[in-house]
Coordinates of C-alpha atoms in Angstrom, one line a residue:
Chain X
M201 CA 0.1 0.0 0.0
A202 CA 1.5 3.3 -1.2
D203 CA 1.9 6.5 1.2
L204 CA -1.1 8.7 0.0
S205 CA -0.3 11.5 2.6
I206 CA 0.6 14.9 1.2
N207 CA 2.6 18.2 2.3
L208 CA 1.5 20.9 0.7
A209 CA 3.4 23.9 2.0
G210 CA 3.5 22.6 5.3
I211 CA 0.2 21.5 5.3
K212 CA -0.2 17.9 5.9
S213 CA -3.0 15.6 4.9
P214 CA -3.4 11.9 5.1
N215 CA -4.4 11.7 1.3
P216 CA -4.7 14.3 -1.3
F217 CA -8.2 14.6 -1.4
W218 CA -9.5 17.9 0.2
L219 CA -13.1 19.2 0.0
A220 CA -13.3 22.4 -1.7
S221 CA -14.4 25.8 -0.1
A222 CA -18.4 25.5 -1.0
P223 CA -21.5 24.3 0.4
P224 CA -19.9 21.1 1.4
T225 CA -17.9 22.3 3.9
N226 CA -20.4 25.1 5.2
S227 CA -20.5 23.4 9.0
G228 CA -18.8 21.1 11.4
Y229 CA -21.1 18.5 11.1
Q230 CA -20.4 18.3 7.1
V231 CA -16.8 18.5 7.3
Q232 CA -16.8 15.7 10.3
R233 CA -19.0 13.5 8.2
A234 CA -16.5 13.9 5.4
F235 CA -13.4 13.4 7.3
E236 CA -15.3 10.2 8.7
A237 CA -15.8 9.2 5.0
G238 CA -12.1 9.5 4.7
W239 CA -11.5 13.1 3.0
G240 CA -8.0 13.9 3.8
G241 CA -8.6 17.9 4.4
A242 CA -11.4 20.4 3.9
V243 CA -11.2 24.1 3.0
W244 CA -14.1 25.8 4.9
K245 CA -16.7 27.6 3.2
T246 CA -15.4 31.0 2.9
L247 CA -15.7 33.2 6.1
G248 CA -16.1 36.9 6.0
D249 CA -18.9 39.0 7.1
P250 CA -21.9 37.3 6.8
I251 CA -24.1 37.5 3.7
L252 CA -27.8 37.0 2.5
N253 CA -28.5 34.6 0.0
V254 CA -31.4 34.1 -2.5
S255 CA -33.3 30.9 -2.9
S256 CA -32.7 29.1 -6.1
R257 CA -29.3 29.0 -6.2
F258 CA -28.0 25.8 -8.4
A259 CA -28.6 24.5 -11.7
A260 CA -26.9 21.8 -13.9
V261 CA -26.5 20.8 -17.4
S262 CA -27.3 16.9 -18.3
F263 CA -25.7 15.7 -21.5
N264 CA -26.7 12.6 -23.2
G265 CA -27.9 11.0 -19.9
Q266 CA -24.8 12.1 -17.9
R267 CA -26.3 14.1 -15.2
V268 CA -24.4 17.1 -14.0
A269 CA -21.9 17.2 -16.6
G270 CA -21.4 21.0 -15.5
F271 CA -22.9 22.6 -12.5
N272 CA -23.7 26.3 -11.8
N273 CA -24.3 28.5 -8.2
I274 CA -25.3 31.8 -7.4
E275 CA -24.9 30.7 -3.3
L276 CA -22.6 33.3 -1.9
I277 CA -20.0 32.8 1.3
T278 CA -21.2 31.9 4.5
D279 CA -24.3 33.4 5.8
R280 CA -23.3 32.3 9.7
P281 CA -21.4 34.4 12.0
I282 CA -17.9 33.9 12.4
E283 CA -17.9 32.8 16.3
V284 CA -20.1 30.1 15.2
N285 CA -18.0 28.6 12.9
L286 CA -14.7 29.4 14.5
K287 CA -16.5 27.4 17.5
E288 CA -17.2 24.3 14.8
I289 CA -13.6 24.6 13.1
Y290 CA -12.0 24.0 16.5
E291 CA -14.3 21.1 17.5
T292 CA -13.8 20.0 14.2
K293 CA -9.6 20.1 14.5
K294 CA -9.7 18.8 18.2
R295 CA -11.6 15.7 16.9
F296 CA -9.4 15.2 13.5
P297 CA -6.1 16.5 14.6
N298 CA -4.6 14.4 11.6
H299 CA -6.7 15.9 9.2
A300 CA -6.2 19.3 7.2
I301 CA -8.7 22.2 7.9
I302 CA -8.1 25.0 5.8
V303 CA -10.0 28.2 6.0
S304 CA -11.3 30.2 3.2
L305 CA -11.1 33.9 3.7
M306 CA -13.2 36.9 1.8
V307 CA -13.0 40.5 3.0
E308 CA -12.9 44.0 1.7
P309 CA -9.4 44.9 0.4
K310 CA -8.4 46.6 3.5
Q311 CA -5.5 45.9 5.1
E312 CA -7.2 46.3 8.9
K313 CA -9.9 43.8 7.5
W314 CA -7.5 40.8 6.7
H315 CA -5.4 41.4 9.8
E316 CA -8.7 41.1 11.8
I317 CA -10.2 37.8 10.4
V318 CA -6.8 36.1 9.8
K319 CA -5.6 36.6 13.6
R320 CA -9.3 35.5 14.7
V321 CA -9.2 32.2 12.2
E322 CA -5.8 31.2 13.3
D323 CA -6.3 31.6 17.1
V324 CA -8.5 28.4 17.0
G325 CA -6.1 26.4 15.4
V326 CA -6.2 25.8 11.5
D327 CA -3.6 24.2 9.3
G328 CA -3.9 26.8 6.7
L329 CA -5.6 29.8 5.0
E330 CA -6.8 30.0 1.7
L331 CA -7.8 33.8 0.2
N332 CA -10.9 33.7 -1.9
F333 CA -9.8 35.8 -5.0
G334 CA -12.0 33.7 -7.3
C335 CA -15.8 33.6 -6.5
P336 CA -17.3 35.5 -9.5
H337 CA -20.9 36.1 -8.8
G338 CA -22.4 38.7 -5.7
M339 CA -19.3 39.3 -3.7
A340 CA -17.4 40.3 -7.2
E341 CA -20.2 43.7 -7.1
R342 CA -18.9 44.5 -3.9
G343 CA -15.1 44.7 -5.3
M344 CA -14.2 41.2 -3.5
G345 CA -13.6 37.6 -4.6
S346 CA -12.9 37.8 -8.5
A347 CA -13.2 41.3 -8.6
S348 CA -9.9 41.5 -6.4
G349 CA -8.5 38.6 -8.1
Q350 CA -8.6 39.9 -11.9
V351 CA -6.1 42.5 -10.9
P352 CA -2.8 41.4 -10.3
E353 CA -1.6 44.3 -7.9
L354 CA -4.9 43.9 -5.4
V355 CA -3.8 40.3 -5.4
E356 CA -0.2 41.0 -4.5
R357 CA -1.0 43.8 -2.1
Q358 CA -4.1 41.6 -0.2
T359 CA -1.3 38.4 -0.3
F360 CA 1.4 40.8 1.2
W361 CA -1.4 42.0 4.3
V362 CA -2.3 38.5 5.0
K363 CA 1.4 37.4 5.3
E364 CA 2.1 40.4 7.6
V365 CA 0.2 38.8 10.5
A366 CA -0.4 35.2 9.4
T367 CA 1.6 32.5 11.0
T368 CA 0.0 29.3 9.0
P369 CA 0.4 28.7 5.1
V370 CA -1.6 31.1 3.0
I371 CA -3.1 29.4 -0.4
V372 CA -4.2 31.9 -2.9
K373 CA -7.2 30.9 -4.7
L374 CA -7.5 32.5 -8.2
T375 CA -10.2 33.0 -10.8
P376 CA -10.2 31.3 -14.1
N377 CA -12.1 34.6 -15.3
I378 CA -9.0 36.4 -16.5
T379 CA -7.0 36.1 -19.9
D380 CA -4.0 34.6 -18.1
I381 CA -3.8 32.9 -14.8
T382 CA 0.0 33.2 -14.6
A383 CA -0.3 37.0 -14.1
T384 CA -2.3 36.5 -11.1
A385 CA -0.6 33.9 -9.9
E386 CA 2.9 35.4 -10.1
A387 CA 0.8 38.3 -8.2
A388 CA 0.5 35.8 -5.6
V389 CA 3.7 34.7 -5.4
R390 CA 5.4 38.2 -5.3
G391 CA 2.8 38.9 -2.4
G392 CA 4.3 35.8 -0.5
A393 CA 1.6 33.1 -1.0
D394 CA 2.9 29.7 0.0
A395 CA 0.6 28.0 -2.6
I396 CA -1.7 28.6 -4.9
S397 CA -4.8 26.9 -5.9
M398 CA -7.3 26.8 -9.1
I399 CA -9.5 27.3 -10.5
N400 CA -12.4 28.8 -9.0
T401 CA -15.5 29.0 -10.8
I402 CA -16.1 30.1 -14.5
N403 CA -18.9 32.8 -15.1
S404 CA -21.7 31.5 -16.4
L405 CA -25.4 31.2 -17.5
M406 CA -26.9 28.2 -17.4
G407 CA -30.0 28.4 -19.9
V408 CA -33.1 29.9 -20.6
D409 CA -36.4 28.2 -20.0
L410 CA -37.9 28.1 -23.5
D411 CA -41.6 28.0 -21.6
N412 CA -41.2 31.1 -19.6
W413 CA -38.2 32.9 -21.0
N414 CA -36.9 32.8 -17.3
T415 CA -33.2 32.3 -16.6
I416 CA -31.9 29.4 -15.3
P417 CA -32.0 29.6 -12.3
H418 CA -33.9 32.2 -11.6
V419 CA -34.9 34.2 -8.5
A420 CA -38.4 35.7 -8.9
G421 CA -38.3 36.0 -12.6
K422 CA -34.9 37.5 -12.6
G423 CA -31.2 35.9 -13.2
A424 CA -27.5 36.5 -12.6
H425 CA -24.4 35.1 -13.8
G426 CA -23.4 32.1 -11.5
G427 CA -20.0 30.2 -11.3
Y428 CA -19.7 27.1 -13.5
C429 CA -18.0 24.2 -12.3
G430 CA -18.1 20.3 -12.6
P431 CA -16.7 17.8 -15.2
A432 CA -17.3 20.2 -17.9
V433 CA -14.8 22.5 -16.8
K434 CA -11.9 20.1 -15.9
P435 CA -9.8 20.5 -19.4
I436 CA -9.6 24.4 -18.6
A437 CA -8.6 23.7 -15.1
L438 CA -5.8 21.5 -16.1
N439 CA -4.5 23.7 -18.8
M440 CA -4.4 26.5 -15.8
V441 CA -2.6 24.3 -13.5
A442 CA -0.2 23.2 -16.1
E443 CA 0.5 26.6 -17.2
C444 CA 1.3 27.7 -13.6
A445 CA 3.4 24.4 -12.8
R446 CA 5.8 25.0 -16.1
N447 CA 6.3 28.7 -15.2
S448 CA 9.5 29.3 -13.3
R449 CA 8.4 32.2 -11.7
I450 CA 5.5 30.4 -10.2
N451 CA 7.6 28.1 -7.6
V452 CA 5.1 27.5 -5.0
P453 CA 2.7 24.4 -4.5
I454 CA -0.3 24.1 -6.3
S455 CA -3.7 22.7 -5.0
G456 CA -5.8 21.7 -8.4
I457 CA -9.5 22.6 -8.2
G458 CA -12.2 21.9 -11.5
G459 CA -13.8 18.9 -12.3
I460 CA -12.1 16.7 -10.4
S461 CA -14.5 13.6 -9.8
S462 CA -11.9 10.4 -9.5
W463 CA -8.9 9.0 -8.5
Q464 CA -7.7 9.5 -12.5
D465 CA -8.7 12.9 -12.5
A466 CA -6.7 13.4 -9.4
V467 CA -3.6 11.7 -10.8
E468 CA -3.9 13.8 -14.3
F469 CA -3.7 16.8 -12.0
M470 CA -0.8 15.7 -9.6
L471 CA 1.2 14.6 -12.9
M472 CA 0.3 18.2 -14.1
G473 CA 2.1 20.0 -11.2
A474 CA -0.6 19.8 -8.4
T475 CA 0.3 18.9 -5.0
G476 CA -3.2 17.6 -3.8
V477 CA -6.4 18.3 -5.2
Q478 CA -9.7 20.0 -3.9
V479 CA -13.3 18.2 -4.9
C480 CA -16.4 19.9 -4.9
T481 CA -19.0 19.0 -7.5
A482 CA -18.5 15.5 -7.3
A483 CA -19.3 15.3 -3.6
M484 CA -22.4 17.1 -4.3
H485 CA -23.7 14.9 -7.0
H486 CA -22.8 11.7 -5.2
G487 CA -21.9 12.2 -1.7
F488 CA -19.0 12.3 0.9
R489 CA -18.5 8.4 0.4
I490 CA -17.1 8.4 -3.2
V491 CA -13.6 9.4 -1.7
E492 CA -13.4 5.6 -0.9
D493 CA -13.5 4.9 -4.4
M494 CA -10.8 7.5 -5.1
I495 CA -8.5 6.3 -2.3
D496 CA -8.8 2.9 -3.4
G497 CA -8.5 3.8 -6.9
L498 CA -5.2 5.9 -5.9
N499 CA -3.7 3.1 -4.1
N500 CA -4.1 0.5 -6.7
Y501 CA -2.6 2.6 -9.6
L502 CA 0.4 3.5 -7.1
D503 CA 0.8 -0.2 -6.2
E504 CA 0.5 -1.3 -10.1
K505 CA 3.1 1.2 -11.0
G506 CA 5.1 0.5 -8.2
I507 CA 5.3 3.8 -6.9
A508 CA 5.8 4.3 -2.8
S509 CA 4.3 7.6 -2.6
V510 CA 1.9 10.1 -4.4
S511 CA 4.0 12.9 -3.8
E512 CA 6.2 11.1 -6.4
L513 CA 3.6 11.8 -9.0
I514 CA 3.7 15.6 -8.6
G515 CA 4.8 17.4 -12.0
K516 CA 6.1 14.5 -13.5
S517 CA 3.8 15.3 -16.7
V518 CA 5.0 19.2 -16.6
P519 CA 8.0 18.7 -19.2
R520 CA 6.2 17.2 -21.8
Y521 CA 3.8 20.5 -21.5
S522 CA 5.1 23.5 -23.9
D523 CA 4.1 25.7 -26.4
W524 CA 2.7 24.8 -29.9
G525 CA 6.1 25.9 -31.3
N526 CA 7.9 23.5 -29.7
L527 CA 6.0 20.4 -30.9
D528 CA 7.6 18.3 -34.0
L529 CA 6.3 18.7 -37.4
N530 CA 7.4 15.6 -38.6
Y531 CA 5.6 13.3 -36.3
N532 CA 2.8 11.4 -38.1
I533 CA -0.1 9.2 -36.9
V534 CA -2.6 7.7 -39.1
A535 CA -6.1 6.1 -38.5
K536 CA -6.5 2.0 -39.0
I537 CA -9.8 1.2 -39.0
N538 CA -10.2 -2.3 -37.6
T539 CA -12.7 -4.0 -39.9
D540 CA -13.2 -7.0 -37.5
V541 CA -14.4 -4.7 -34.9
C542 CA -16.2 -1.8 -37.1
I543 CA -19.9 -2.1 -37.2
N544 CA -19.9 0.0 -40.4
C545 CA -22.0 2.7 -38.9
N546 CA -20.1 5.4 -41.2
K547 CA -19.8 7.8 -38.5
C548 CA -16.1 8.1 -38.9
H549 CA -16.6 8.6 -43.0
I550 CA -19.1 11.2 -42.4
A551 CA -16.9 13.3 -40.2
C552 CA -14.1 12.9 -42.2
E553 CA -15.8 13.9 -45.6
D554 CA -17.6 16.5 -44.5
T555 CA -15.3 18.1 -41.6
S556 CA -12.2 17.0 -41.9
H557 CA -9.9 15.6 -44.8
Q558 CA -11.9 13.5 -46.9
C559 CA -9.7 10.4 -46.4
I560 CA -12.0 7.6 -45.5
D561 CA -13.4 5.2 -48.3
M562 CA -16.7 3.3 -48.3
L563 CA -15.7 0.1 -50.6
T564 CA -17.2 -3.1 -51.2
D565 CA -15.3 -6.3 -50.8
T566 CA -15.8 -9.3 -53.2
N567 CA -18.3 -10.6 -51.2
G568 CA -20.5 -7.3 -51.5
N569 CA -20.1 -6.4 -47.9
S570 CA -19.4 -2.9 -47.1
Y571 CA -16.0 -2.2 -45.1
L572 CA -14.3 1.3 -44.6
K573 CA -10.7 2.0 -45.3
V574 CA -8.6 5.1 -44.7
R575 CA -6.1 6.3 -47.5
E576 CA -3.0 6.8 -45.3
E577 CA -1.3 9.1 -47.4
D578 CA -4.1 11.8 -47.1
C579 CA -4.7 11.2 -43.4
V580 CA -3.6 14.2 -41.4
G581 CA -3.8 12.4 -38.1
C582 CA -6.3 14.5 -36.6
N583 CA -8.2 11.9 -34.5
L584 CA -11.6 12.9 -35.3
C585 CA -12.8 9.7 -36.6
S586 CA -11.3 7.8 -33.6
I587 CA -13.4 10.6 -31.3
V588 CA -16.8 10.0 -33.2
C589 CA -16.6 6.3 -33.5
P590 CA -18.9 4.6 -31.0
V591 CA -16.9 1.4 -30.6
D592 CA -14.0 0.8 -28.4
G593 CA -11.2 -0.4 -30.3
A594 CA -12.4 0.0 -33.9
I595 CA -10.2 2.7 -34.7
D596 CA -6.5 2.8 -33.7
M597 CA -4.4 5.9 -34.2
V598 CA -1.0 4.5 -35.1
E599 CA 2.3 6.2 -35.6
V600 CA 4.1 6.2 -38.7
S601 CA 7.7 6.4 -39.2
S602 CA 9.5 9.4 -41.1
D603 CA 12.6 10.1 -43.2
L604 CA 12.9 13.2 -41.9
Q605 CA 14.5 14.5 -38.3
P606 CA 12.2 15.9 -35.7
M607 CA 11.5 19.7 -36.4
T608 CA 9.4 22.2 -34.4
W609 CA 8.0 25.4 -35.7
N610 CA 10.8 27.3 -33.5
E611 CA 13.4 25.4 -35.3
R612 CA 12.0 26.0 -38.7
Q613 CA 11.7 29.7 -38.2
A614 CA 15.2 29.8 -36.8
A615 CA 16.3 28.0 -39.8
L616 CA 14.6 30.2 -42.2
N617 CA 15.8 33.3 -40.7
L618 CA 19.6 32.0 -40.8
V619 CA 19.4 31.0 -44.7
A620 CA 18.0 34.9 -44.7
Q621 CA 21.2 36.1 -42.9
C622 CA 23.9 33.8 -45.2
K623 CA 22.1 34.1 -48.3
T624 CA 24.9 36.8 -49.5
D625 CA 27.6 34.4 -48.2
V626 CA 26.4 31.8 -50.1
A627 CA 26.3 33.9 -53.4
K628 CA 29.8 34.7 -52.6
Chain N
M259 CA -4.4 15.9 -58.3
S260 CA -5.0 15.0 -54.7
E261 CA -2.8 17.2 -51.9
Y262 CA -0.6 14.1 -51.3
Q263 CA 0.1 14.0 -55.3
Q264 CA 0.8 17.2 -55.3
F265 CA 3.3 17.1 -52.4
L266 CA 5.0 14.1 -54.3
V267 CA 5.6 16.5 -57.1
E268 CA 7.1 19.0 -55.2
R269 CA 9.3 16.8 -53.3
N270 CA 10.8 15.3 -56.6
K271 CA 11.5 18.8 -57.9
V272 CA 13.0 19.5 -54.3
D273 CA 15.1 16.2 -54.5
F274 CA 16.4 16.9 -58.2
L275 CA 17.6 20.1 -57.1
I276 CA 19.3 19.0 -54.0
Q277 CA 20.9 15.8 -56.0
K278 CA 22.3 18.6 -58.5
G279 CA 24.4 20.2 -55.6
Y280 CA 21.7 23.1 -55.4
L281 CA 21.5 25.0 -52.0
I282 CA 18.5 26.6 -50.6
N283 CA 19.5 30.6 -50.6
N284 CA 16.3 32.2 -49.7
I285 CA 12.5 31.6 -48.8
L286 CA 9.8 34.1 -49.6
E287 CA 6.6 32.9 -47.7
N288 CA 3.0 34.6 -48.6
L289 CA -0.4 33.8 -48.9
N290 CA 0.4 31.6 -51.9
G291 CA 2.8 29.5 -50.0
S292 CA 6.6 29.5 -50.2
Y293 CA 8.7 30.4 -53.1
V294 CA 12.4 28.6 -52.4
D295 CA 15.2 30.2 -54.1
F296 CA 17.9 27.7 -55.0
I297 CA 21.4 28.5 -55.8
H298 CA 24.1 26.3 -57.2
P299 CA 27.5 27.0 -55.6
N300 CA 29.8 26.6 -58.3
D301 CA 28.2 28.1 -61.5
Q302 CA 25.9 30.5 -59.3
S303 CA 23.0 29.0 -61.1
K304 CA 19.4 29.9 -59.6
E305 CA 16.1 28.1 -59.9
T306 CA 13.2 28.7 -57.6
L307 CA 10.4 26.5 -56.6
H308 CA 7.0 27.5 -56.0
I309 CA 5.8 25.1 -52.9
S310 CA 2.2 24.9 -52.0
T311 CA 1.3 21.9 -49.8
A312 CA 1.9 21.9 -46.1
N313 CA 3.7 18.5 -46.4
G314 CA 6.1 20.5 -49.2
R315 CA 6.9 23.0 -46.5
K316 CA 7.6 20.9 -44.0
Y317 CA 10.0 18.7 -46.5
F318 CA 12.0 21.6 -48.0
S319 CA 12.5 23.2 -44.4
S320 CA 13.9 19.6 -43.1
I321 CA 16.3 20.0 -45.8
L322 CA 17.0 23.5 -45.1
I323 CA 17.6 22.6 -41.3
K324 CA 20.1 19.9 -42.4
Q325 CA 21.9 22.2 -45.2
N326 CA 22.3 24.8 -42.0
T327 CA 23.9 22.0 -39.7
T328 CA 26.2 20.6 -42.7
S329 CA 27.3 24.3 -43.4
Y330 CA 27.9 24.8 -39.7
I331 CA 29.9 21.7 -39.3
K332 CA 32.2 22.7 -42.5
N333 CA 32.7 26.2 -41.2
E334 CA 34.1 24.9 -37.9

């Protein structure tokens, strides 16, 4: 059995699975239930001046039978007084001393406000703080959350104020509602952050009711944008984690968040640089006990790979993530259709013919049976046929050898520039 | 003509000039593709090929990198 424990900027937890700051971590009752189920840590739902919420708060996208492919909320931070939360945090930590309790914080961008809340929260014995610079709705209209998190100077300054008084590790949670998340991640590092976490939710409107033309969700006939999360956002989150992980100026641990629903998702985030992961939507969809499968699956994976500690995964795929200009232009793959598996639905042919490179022929053999065949010389290896194919194993994308040496776009352009500089010499 | 056939034609033209000793001397790239100037180091004779396929552009670029590497080694 592998060692699943992690140490994120000094915050230790028995496994890499934390609950994210959200409705599942609203109270001591919930967090203690989560720890009993096996979660390694929890980021307490954001503390700040208690807010007022609206009724009708969540909405979800179902896609082709999968419930909660994407999830949206317009709920704000805690609506309970800080004394109540702190009492429950203290009790929870006392009962689960080896589990990580991190507390999410959000106050106005004023130094004294940050100093006050940091001191009060740390007094009850938390393992770390997470600064909520990401919540995109409601609080942002008041200059907090993503409104702060979209301005690098504000991220840096507020992080600095927190670090002036904090004695526990400080994680800065970043918003994805920005062109380049590395800009705010770098600002957090400049401000002294011990770690960063990403992503918070993405601005979203889930839909419009075709019968009554109300937004989904709506509050008495009016709607406002919410924060989007769940499996649909995972690729966006994974890219943002990877972009930060490969940035040499962002040299702090990363807590990965965004659509993580399984142990496989967690491994992907860790391979791309996350030290641990935070989960919300999957727990809201399936309950706290999904962590049991996550722990078992991760354990089995590590054992099968012969890996002693989950921490050995961290960042292993980061060197494989680069800019497009560093990809090999002479690397080629082509589609191969396995006719013994293919059911001749022709989806690959239609997709290729209509929207790609017209290289899959519909043929008939000597017995009059239809079959599909790829003209490999015209195949560009786009993967579309294998993506739309409904049958596993019917289409393989296989590498074809090239007589040409690997060549990236950057290498090509450098060569072109060189020949332009040298043409006079050659002519001489 | 399929794009692959077009590429084979362009590759043969490039190979023909390279086998005769020509070197790539200049490349002009625009909306029509690439115009590759070749020069023979002995008699200074010149040839220009219009390369319009993506694979053709990859091909002459690979040859150019090889040419640059060879000339660098010679210069050393």
